[in-house]
Short mmCIF file of C-alpha atoms in Angstrom, two decimals:
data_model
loop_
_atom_site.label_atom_id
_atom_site.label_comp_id
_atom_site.label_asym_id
_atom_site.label_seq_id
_atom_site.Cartn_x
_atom_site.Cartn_y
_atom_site.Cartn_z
CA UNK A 5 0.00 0.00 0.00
CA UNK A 6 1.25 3.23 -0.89
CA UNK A 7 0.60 7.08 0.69
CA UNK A 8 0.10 9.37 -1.73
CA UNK A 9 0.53 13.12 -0.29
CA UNK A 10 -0.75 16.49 -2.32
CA UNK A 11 0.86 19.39 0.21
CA UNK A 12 -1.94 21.47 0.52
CA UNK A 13 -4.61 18.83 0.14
CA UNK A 14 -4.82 15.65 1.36
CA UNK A 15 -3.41 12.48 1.56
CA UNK A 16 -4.37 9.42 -0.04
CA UNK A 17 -3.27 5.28 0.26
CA UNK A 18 -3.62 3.79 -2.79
CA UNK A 19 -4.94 0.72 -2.68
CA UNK A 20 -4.49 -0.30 -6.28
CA UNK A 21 -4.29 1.58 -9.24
CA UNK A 22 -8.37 1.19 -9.74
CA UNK A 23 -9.02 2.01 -6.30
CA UNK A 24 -8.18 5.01 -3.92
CA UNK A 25 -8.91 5.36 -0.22
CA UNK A 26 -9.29 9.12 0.81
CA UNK A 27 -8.05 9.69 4.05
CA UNK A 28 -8.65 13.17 4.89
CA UNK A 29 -10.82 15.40 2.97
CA UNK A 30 -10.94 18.89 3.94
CA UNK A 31 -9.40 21.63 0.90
CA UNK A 32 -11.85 20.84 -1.90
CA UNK A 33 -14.77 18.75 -2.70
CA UNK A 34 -15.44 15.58 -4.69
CA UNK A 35 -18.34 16.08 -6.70
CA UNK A 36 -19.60 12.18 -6.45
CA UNK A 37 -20.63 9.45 -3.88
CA UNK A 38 -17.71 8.74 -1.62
CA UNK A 39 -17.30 7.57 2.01
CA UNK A 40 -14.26 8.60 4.04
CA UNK A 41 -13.25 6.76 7.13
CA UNK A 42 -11.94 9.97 8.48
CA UNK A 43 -15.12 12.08 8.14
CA UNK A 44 -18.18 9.36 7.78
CA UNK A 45 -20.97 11.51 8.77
CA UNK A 46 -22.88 8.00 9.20
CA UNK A 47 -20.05 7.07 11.95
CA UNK A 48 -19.30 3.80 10.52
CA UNK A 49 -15.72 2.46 10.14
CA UNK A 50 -16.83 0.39 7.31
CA UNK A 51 -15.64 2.34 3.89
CA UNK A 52 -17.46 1.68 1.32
CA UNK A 53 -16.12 2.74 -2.21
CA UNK A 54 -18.68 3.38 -5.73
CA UNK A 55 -17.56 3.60 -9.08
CA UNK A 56 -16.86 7.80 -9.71
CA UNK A 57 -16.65 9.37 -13.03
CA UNK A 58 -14.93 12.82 -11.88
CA UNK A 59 -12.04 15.36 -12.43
CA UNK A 60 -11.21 17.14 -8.80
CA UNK A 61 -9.55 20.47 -9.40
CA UNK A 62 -7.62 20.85 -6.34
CA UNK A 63 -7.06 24.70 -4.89
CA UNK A 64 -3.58 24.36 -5.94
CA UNK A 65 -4.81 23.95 -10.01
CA UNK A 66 -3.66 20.47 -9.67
CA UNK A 67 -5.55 17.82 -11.04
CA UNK A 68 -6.51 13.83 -9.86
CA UNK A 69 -8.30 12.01 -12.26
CA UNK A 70 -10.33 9.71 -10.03
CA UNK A 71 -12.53 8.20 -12.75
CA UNK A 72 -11.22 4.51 -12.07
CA UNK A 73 -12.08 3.99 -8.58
CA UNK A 74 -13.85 0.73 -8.17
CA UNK A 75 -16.33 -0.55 -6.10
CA UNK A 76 -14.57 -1.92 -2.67
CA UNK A 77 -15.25 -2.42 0.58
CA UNK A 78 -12.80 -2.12 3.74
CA UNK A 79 -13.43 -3.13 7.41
CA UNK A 80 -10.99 -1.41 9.37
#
């Protein structure tokens, strides 16, 4: 598993290259269904991850495509 880090952003672990886990999420918003672990306003620890089709412009101008993010689930 690998930590990505965007200074300024957030941080994400990388599951696999179809699949992204978003850690924090607190500069900019995702414009699609997503469930953090970190800020689950449901208060579960279950993530659970739907396919996105989105372009996030983060504050910086930078850009993550995260249009292959799978369907997942993780139990932590």
């Amino acid at each position: 598993m690998n930590v990505v880090s965007i200074p300024g952003s957030e941080e994400f672990e990388v599951l696999s290259p179809s699949c992204i886990e978003i850690v924090q999420c607190r500069n900019f918003n995702i414009n699609a269904t997503v469930y953090s672990r970190a800020q689950n306003p449901w208060g579960s620890l279950s993530v659970k991850w739907v396919y996105v089709e989105v372009l996030t412009l983060l504050p910086e101008g930078d850009m993550i495509d995260l249009t292959s993010a799978l369907a997942s689930e993780q139990t932590s």
